[in-house]
Amino acid sequence: MNLELGLDTFGDVTVDDDGAPITAAQSIRNLLDQAVLADEVGVDFLGVGEHHRDDYAVSAPEVVLGAVAARTTRMRLGSAVTVLSSDDPVRVFERFSTVDALSSGRAEVILGRGSFTESFPLFGYDLEQYEELFSDKLELFSHLRTGNPVTWSGTTRGPLSNQIVYPQLENPPLPTWIAVGGSPESVVRAARHGLPLMLAIIGGDPLRFAPYVDLYRRALDQLGKPTDLPVGVHSPGHVADTDEQARDQLWPHYRAYVSRIGAERGWPPPTRIEFERSTGPGGSLYVGSPETVAGKIATTARALGLSRFDMKYSHGTLPHRALVRSVELYGTQVIPRVRELLSDD
């Protein structure tokens, strides 16, 4: 299998080694150092998420990616995800075509509706239009990414007539993925636009997403699109020298992180038993030693026929030192081991 192995981060605001909170500004600077390390150790892709909350430092991922582009040379750079519904597609394209120029063609964008909704009131959008906004703006962006002059009209913004958007791409089209959290309608939408599918698997057995991959392939075929478009997975994980160390390092930060989101959404706080189960063979947390994490990634990649796996390595207040070690082990040990495990497939 030709599998790309990437990392995602939401730029979580973390604590220092003594457990004291650090600033969002320092968290962003730390993220940049983590990104440079990821490039050095062989990571294929770095995705930076967009959020508008006090627990995440990054609200403008393209700015961060521009800084990363200037200090890296090889890995691809993108979002994880860009909340297209509450943004303007033209501005999104302009920002990513700028990142593409700075990175010498390494930019890509992962578009989604977003699992958080803070951006909607912040930018003056009505949540009642949640579905309409994404569908309409995705239609426009699918034209913009080609780099050709765009003529388009929709319901959520003004029309364009033979409009060229700048800066123009050196090598169009702009690589664009659609992020899906488990909705069949979203899977079919990605197929309708002929765009690669990124499955966000953050709970349960990853193999239960196999029907979504099958639906995607069947929809591509029925819509007359290429049936070999990439499928990727985004899932949380943490790598340390041993399984026990990885679990013990992550657990208190994971518990606080999930408990806070759960309190907002009506979920009960996680238990250590549930956490341990999620780190096992049938769970969605890729947590453990390099051998454990590599084996689990290889199993998921085989079962779902993946072209890329992106591990979200940032978790709440997990400190910079632990994140750096996780990135280092992922690049130097997990990636080579996954490729070794898949080499006979």
Coordinates of C-alpha atoms in Angstrom, one line a residue:
M1 CA 0.0 0.0 0.0
N2 CA 1.1 3.5 -0.8
L3 CA 0.2 5.1 2.5
E4 CA 1.0 8.7 3.5
L5 CA 1.4 9.3 7.2
G6 CA 0.6 12.7 8.6
L7 CA 0.0 14.6 11.9
D8 CA -2.8 16.9 12.8
T9 CA -3.0 19.5 15.6
F10 CA -5.6 21.9 16.8
G11 CA -3.0 24.1 18.4
D12 CA -4.3 23.3 21.9
V13 CA -3.3 25.8 24.6
T14 CA -1.1 23.7 26.9
V15 CA 0.7 23.7 30.2
D16 CA 4.4 23.7 31.0
D17 CA 6.4 20.9 32.5
D18 CA 5.3 22.1 36.0
G19 CA 1.6 22.1 35.0
A20 CA 1.3 25.9 34.8
P21 CA -0.8 27.2 31.9
I22 CA 1.1 28.9 29.1
T23 CA -0.2 31.5 26.8
A24 CA -1.9 31.0 23.4
A25 CA 1.0 32.9 21.8
Q26 CA 3.6 30.5 23.3
S27 CA 1.4 27.5 22.2
I28 CA 1.6 28.8 18.6
R29 CA 5.3 29.2 18.8
N30 CA 5.6 25.7 20.2
L31 CA 3.4 24.4 17.4
L32 CA 5.9 25.9 14.9
D33 CA 8.8 24.0 16.6
Q34 CA 6.8 20.8 16.5
A35 CA 6.1 21.3 12.8
V36 CA 9.8 21.8 12.0
L37 CA 10.6 18.6 13.8
A38 CA 7.8 16.7 12.0
D39 CA 9.4 17.8 8.7
E40 CA 12.8 16.7 9.8
V41 CA 11.8 13.2 11.0
G42 CA 9.9 12.3 7.8
V43 CA 6.2 13.1 8.4
D44 CA 4.3 13.4 5.1
F45 CA 1.6 16.0 6.1
L46 CA 0.9 18.5 8.8
G47 CA -2.7 19.6 9.3
V48 CA -3.6 22.6 11.5
G49 CA -7.2 23.0 12.7
E50 CA -9.3 26.1 12.9
H51 CA -11.2 27.0 16.1
H52 CA -12.5 30.1 17.8
R53 CA -12.3 29.1 21.5
D54 CA -10.1 29.8 24.5
D55 CA -8.8 26.2 24.6
Y56 CA -7.3 26.3 21.1
A57 CA -4.7 28.8 20.0
V58 CA -5.2 28.7 16.3
S59 CA -8.0 30.7 14.7
A60 CA -6.1 31.4 11.4
P61 CA -4.4 28.2 10.4
E62 CA -3.2 29.6 7.0
V63 CA -1.1 32.2 8.9
V64 CA 0.5 29.4 10.9
L65 CA 1.0 27.3 7.8
G66 CA 2.7 30.2 6.1
A67 CA 5.3 30.3 9.0
V68 CA 5.7 26.5 8.8
A69 CA 6.2 26.7 5.0
A70 CA 9.1 29.1 5.5
R71 CA 10.9 26.7 7.9
T72 CA 10.2 23.3 6.2
T73 CA 11.1 21.8 2.9
R74 CA 9.2 18.5 2.2
M75 CA 6.0 17.7 4.0
R76 CA 2.6 18.8 2.7
L77 CA 0.7 21.5 4.6
G78 CA -3.0 21.9 5.1
S79 CA -5.9 22.5 7.4
A80 CA -7.7 20.1 9.8
V81 CA -10.3 21.4 9.0
T82 CA -11.2 24.7 7.3
V83 CA -14.7 25.6 8.4
L84 CA -15.9 26.7 5.0
S85 CA -19.5 27.3 6.1
S86 CA -18.6 30.4 8.1
D87 CA -15.9 31.7 5.7
D88 CA -15.8 33.1 2.2
P89 CA -14.6 30.6 -0.4
V90 CA -12.8 33.2 -2.4
R91 CA -10.8 34.3 0.7
V92 CA -10.1 30.7 1.6
F93 CA -8.7 30.0 -1.9
E94 CA -6.6 33.2 -1.8
R95 CA -5.1 32.2 1.5
F96 CA -4.3 28.7 0.5
S97 CA -2.9 29.7 -2.9
T98 CA -0.6 32.0 -0.9
V99 CA 0.5 29.1 1.3
D100 CA 1.0 27.1 -1.8
A101 CA 3.3 29.7 -3.2
L102 CA 5.3 30.0 0.0
S103 CA 5.7 26.2 0.3
S104 CA 6.5 25.7 -3.4
G105 CA 3.4 23.7 -4.1
R106 CA 2.9 21.8 -0.8
A107 CA -0.4 23.2 0.2
E108 CA -3.8 21.4 0.4
V109 CA -7.0 22.1 2.1
I110 CA -9.4 19.9 4.1
L111 CA -12.9 21.4 4.1
G112 CA -15.6 20.6 6.7
R113 CA -18.6 22.0 8.4
G114 CA -16.9 21.9 11.7
S115 CA -17.8 20.1 14.9
F116 CA -17.8 23.4 16.8
T117 CA -20.2 26.2 15.9
E118 CA -18.6 29.3 17.6
S119 CA -17.5 30.7 14.2
F120 CA -21.1 31.0 13.0
P121 CA -22.3 33.8 15.4
L122 CA -18.7 35.2 15.5
F123 CA -18.9 35.9 11.7
G124 CA -22.6 36.7 11.6
Y125 CA -23.9 33.4 10.1
D126 CA -27.2 31.8 11.0
L127 CA -26.9 28.2 12.3
E128 CA -30.3 27.6 10.7
Q129 CA -28.4 27.6 7.4
Y130 CA -25.8 25.1 8.5
E131 CA -26.4 22.7 5.6
E132 CA -27.1 25.3 3.0
L133 CA -24.0 27.4 3.7
F134 CA -21.7 24.4 3.3
S135 CA -23.3 23.0 0.2
D136 CA -23.4 26.4 -1.5
K137 CA -19.9 27.4 -0.6
L138 CA -18.4 24.0 -1.5
E139 CA -19.9 24.3 -4.9
L140 CA -18.1 27.6 -5.4
F141 CA -14.8 26.3 -4.0
S142 CA -14.9 23.3 -6.3
H143 CA -14.7 25.8 -9.2
L144 CA -12.1 28.0 -7.5
R145 CA -9.6 25.2 -6.8
T146 CA -9.2 24.5 -10.5
G147 CA -7.5 27.9 -11.0
N148 CA -9.7 28.7 -14.0
P149 CA -11.8 31.8 -14.4
V150 CA -15.0 31.2 -12.4
T151 CA -18.6 32.0 -13.3
W152 CA -21.0 31.0 -10.5
S153 CA -24.1 32.0 -8.7
G154 CA -25.6 30.6 -5.5
T155 CA -27.8 31.6 -2.5
T156 CA -25.3 32.5 0.3
R157 CA -23.1 35.2 -1.4
G158 CA -22.9 37.3 -4.6
P159 CA -22.2 35.7 -8.0
L160 CA -19.0 35.7 -9.9
S161 CA -18.7 36.3 -13.7
N162 CA -15.5 35.0 -15.4
Q163 CA -13.6 35.9 -12.3
I164 CA -9.9 35.1 -11.9
V165 CA -8.8 34.8 -8.3
Y166 CA -5.2 35.8 -7.2
P167 CA -2.6 34.7 -6.6
Q168 CA -3.0 32.1 -9.2
L169 CA -1.7 28.6 -8.6
E170 CA 1.5 27.5 -10.2
N171 CA 0.3 23.9 -10.6
P172 CA -3.5 23.7 -10.3
P173 CA -5.7 22.3 -9.1
L174 CA -5.4 22.9 -5.3
P175 CA -5.5 19.5 -3.6
T176 CA -8.8 19.5 -1.7
W177 CA -10.4 16.9 0.7
I178 CA -13.8 16.8 2.3
A179 CA -13.9 15.9 6.0
V180 CA -16.7 13.6 7.1
G181 CA -17.7 12.7 10.6
G182 CA -20.0 9.8 9.8
S183 CA -22.9 11.1 7.7
P184 CA -23.8 9.1 4.6
E185 CA -25.0 12.3 2.9
S186 CA -21.6 13.9 3.5
V187 CA -19.9 10.9 2.0
V188 CA -22.0 11.2 -1.2
R189 CA -21.4 14.9 -1.3
A190 CA -17.7 14.3 -1.5
A191 CA -18.2 11.8 -4.3
R192 CA -20.5 14.2 -6.2
H193 CA -17.7 16.8 -6.3
G194 CA -15.1 14.2 -7.1
L195 CA -13.0 15.1 -4.1
P196 CA -11.0 12.8 -1.7
L197 CA -12.6 11.7 1.5
M198 CA -11.2 12.3 5.0
L199 CA -13.0 10.3 7.7
A200 CA -12.8 11.9 11.2
I201 CA -12.8 8.8 13.4
I202 CA -12.8 9.9 17.1
G203 CA -14.8 7.2 18.7
G204 CA -15.7 3.5 18.4
D205 CA -14.1 0.9 16.2
P206 CA -12.5 2.4 13.1
L207 CA -13.5 -0.7 11.1
R208 CA -17.2 0.3 11.4
F209 CA -16.4 3.0 8.8
A210 CA -15.8 0.4 6.1
P211 CA -19.4 0.8 4.9
Y212 CA -18.8 4.6 4.4
V213 CA -15.7 3.8 2.2
D214 CA -17.8 1.3 0.2
L215 CA -20.6 3.9 -0.2
Y216 CA -18.0 6.5 -1.4
R217 CA -16.6 4.1 -4.0
R218 CA -20.1 3.1 -5.2
A219 CA -21.2 6.7 -5.4
L220 CA -18.1 7.7 -7.4
D221 CA -18.8 4.9 -9.8
Q222 CA -22.4 5.8 -10.3
L223 CA -21.6 9.5 -10.7
G224 CA -18.9 8.7 -13.3
K225 CA -16.0 9.9 -11.2
P226 CA -12.7 8.2 -10.8
T227 CA -13.1 5.4 -8.3
D228 CA -9.6 5.4 -7.0
L229 CA -9.7 8.8 -5.3
P230 CA -7.9 8.8 -1.9
V231 CA -9.5 8.0 1.4
G232 CA -7.9 9.2 4.6
V233 CA -8.5 8.9 8.3
H234 CA -8.0 11.5 11.0
S235 CA -7.8 10.0 14.5
P236 CA -6.4 11.0 17.9
G237 CA -3.2 9.4 19.3
H238 CA -0.1 9.8 21.4
V239 CA 3.2 8.0 21.1
A240 CA 5.7 7.4 24.0
D241 CA 8.4 4.9 24.7
T242 CA 6.1 2.3 26.2
D243 CA 2.4 1.6 26.2
E244 CA 2.1 2.4 29.9
Q245 CA 3.9 5.7 29.6
A246 CA 1.8 6.8 26.7
R247 CA -1.5 6.1 28.5
D248 CA -0.4 7.6 31.8
Q249 CA 0.9 10.8 30.1
L250 CA -2.2 11.3 28.0
W251 CA -5.0 10.2 30.4
P252 CA -5.3 13.3 32.7
H253 CA -5.2 15.7 29.8
Y254 CA -7.6 13.6 27.7
R255 CA -10.0 13.3 30.7
A256 CA -10.1 17.1 31.2
Y257 CA -10.3 17.8 27.5
V258 CA -13.2 15.4 26.8
S259 CA -15.0 16.3 30.0
R260 CA -15.0 20.0 29.0
I261 CA -16.4 19.3 25.6
G262 CA -18.8 16.7 27.1
A263 CA -20.2 19.2 29.5
E264 CA -21.0 21.5 26.6
R265 CA -22.7 18.7 24.6
G266 CA -24.3 16.6 27.3
W267 CA -21.8 13.7 27.4
P268 CA -20.7 12.0 30.6
P269 CA -17.1 12.4 31.7
P270 CA -14.8 9.6 30.3
T271 CA -13.7 6.9 32.7
R272 CA -10.2 5.3 32.8
I273 CA -11.8 2.0 31.8
E274 CA -13.3 3.6 28.6
F275 CA -10.0 5.3 27.9
E276 CA -8.1 2.0 28.1
R277 CA -10.7 0.3 25.9
S278 CA -10.3 3.0 23.3
T279 CA -6.6 2.5 23.2
G280 CA -7.0 -1.2 22.5
P281 CA -7.4 -3.0 19.2
G282 CA -11.1 -2.0 18.6
G283 CA -10.8 1.6 19.7
S284 CA -10.1 4.9 18.0
L285 CA -7.2 6.1 20.1
Y286 CA -3.8 5.3 18.7
V287 CA -2.0 5.5 22.0
G288 CA 1.1 3.5 23.0
S289 CA 4.6 2.6 22.1
P290 CA 5.8 2.9 18.5
E291 CA 5.2 -0.8 17.8
T292 CA 1.6 -0.6 19.2
V293 CA 0.6 2.5 17.3
A294 CA 2.2 1.3 14.1
G295 CA 0.4 -2.0 14.3
K296 CA -3.0 -0.3 14.9
I297 CA -2.5 2.1 12.0
A298 CA -1.5 -0.7 9.7
T299 CA -4.7 -2.6 10.6
T300 CA -6.9 0.4 10.0
A301 CA -5.2 1.2 6.7
R302 CA -5.6 -2.3 5.4
A303 CA -9.3 -2.6 6.4
L304 CA -10.3 0.7 5.0
G305 CA -8.0 0.8 2.0
L306 CA -6.5 4.1 3.1
S307 CA -4.2 6.5 1.1
R308 CA -3.4 8.5 4.2
F309 CA -3.6 8.4 8.0
D310 CA -3.3 11.5 10.0
M311 CA -2.8 11.2 13.8
K312 CA -4.0 14.1 15.9
Y313 CA -1.2 14.4 18.3
S314 CA -2.3 17.4 20.4
H315 CA -4.7 16.8 23.3
G316 CA -5.8 19.6 25.6
T317 CA -3.1 20.7 27.9
L318 CA -0.6 17.8 27.1
P319 CA 2.8 19.6 27.5
H320 CA 5.1 20.6 24.7
R321 CA 7.8 18.2 25.8
A322 CA 5.4 15.2 25.5
L323 CA 4.2 16.5 22.1
V324 CA 7.7 16.8 20.8
R325 CA 8.6 13.3 21.9
S326 CA 5.4 12.0 20.3
V327 CA 6.2 13.7 17.0
E328 CA 9.8 12.4 17.1
L329 CA 8.7 8.8 17.7
Y330 CA 6.0 9.0 15.1
G331 CA 8.4 10.1 12.4
T332 CA 11.4 8.0 13.3
Q333 CA 9.8 4.7 14.4
V334 CA 6.0 4.6 13.7
I335 CA 6.2 5.6 10.1
P336 CA 9.0 3.2 9.1
R337 CA 7.3 0.4 11.0
V338 CA 3.9 1.0 9.4
R339 CA 5.5 0.8 5.9
E340 CA 7.3 -2.3 6.9
L341 CA 4.1 -4.0 8.0
L342 CA 2.3 -3.0 4.8
S343 CA 5.1 -3.8 2.5
D344 CA 3.8 -7.3 1.8
D345 CA 0.3 -6.2 1.0

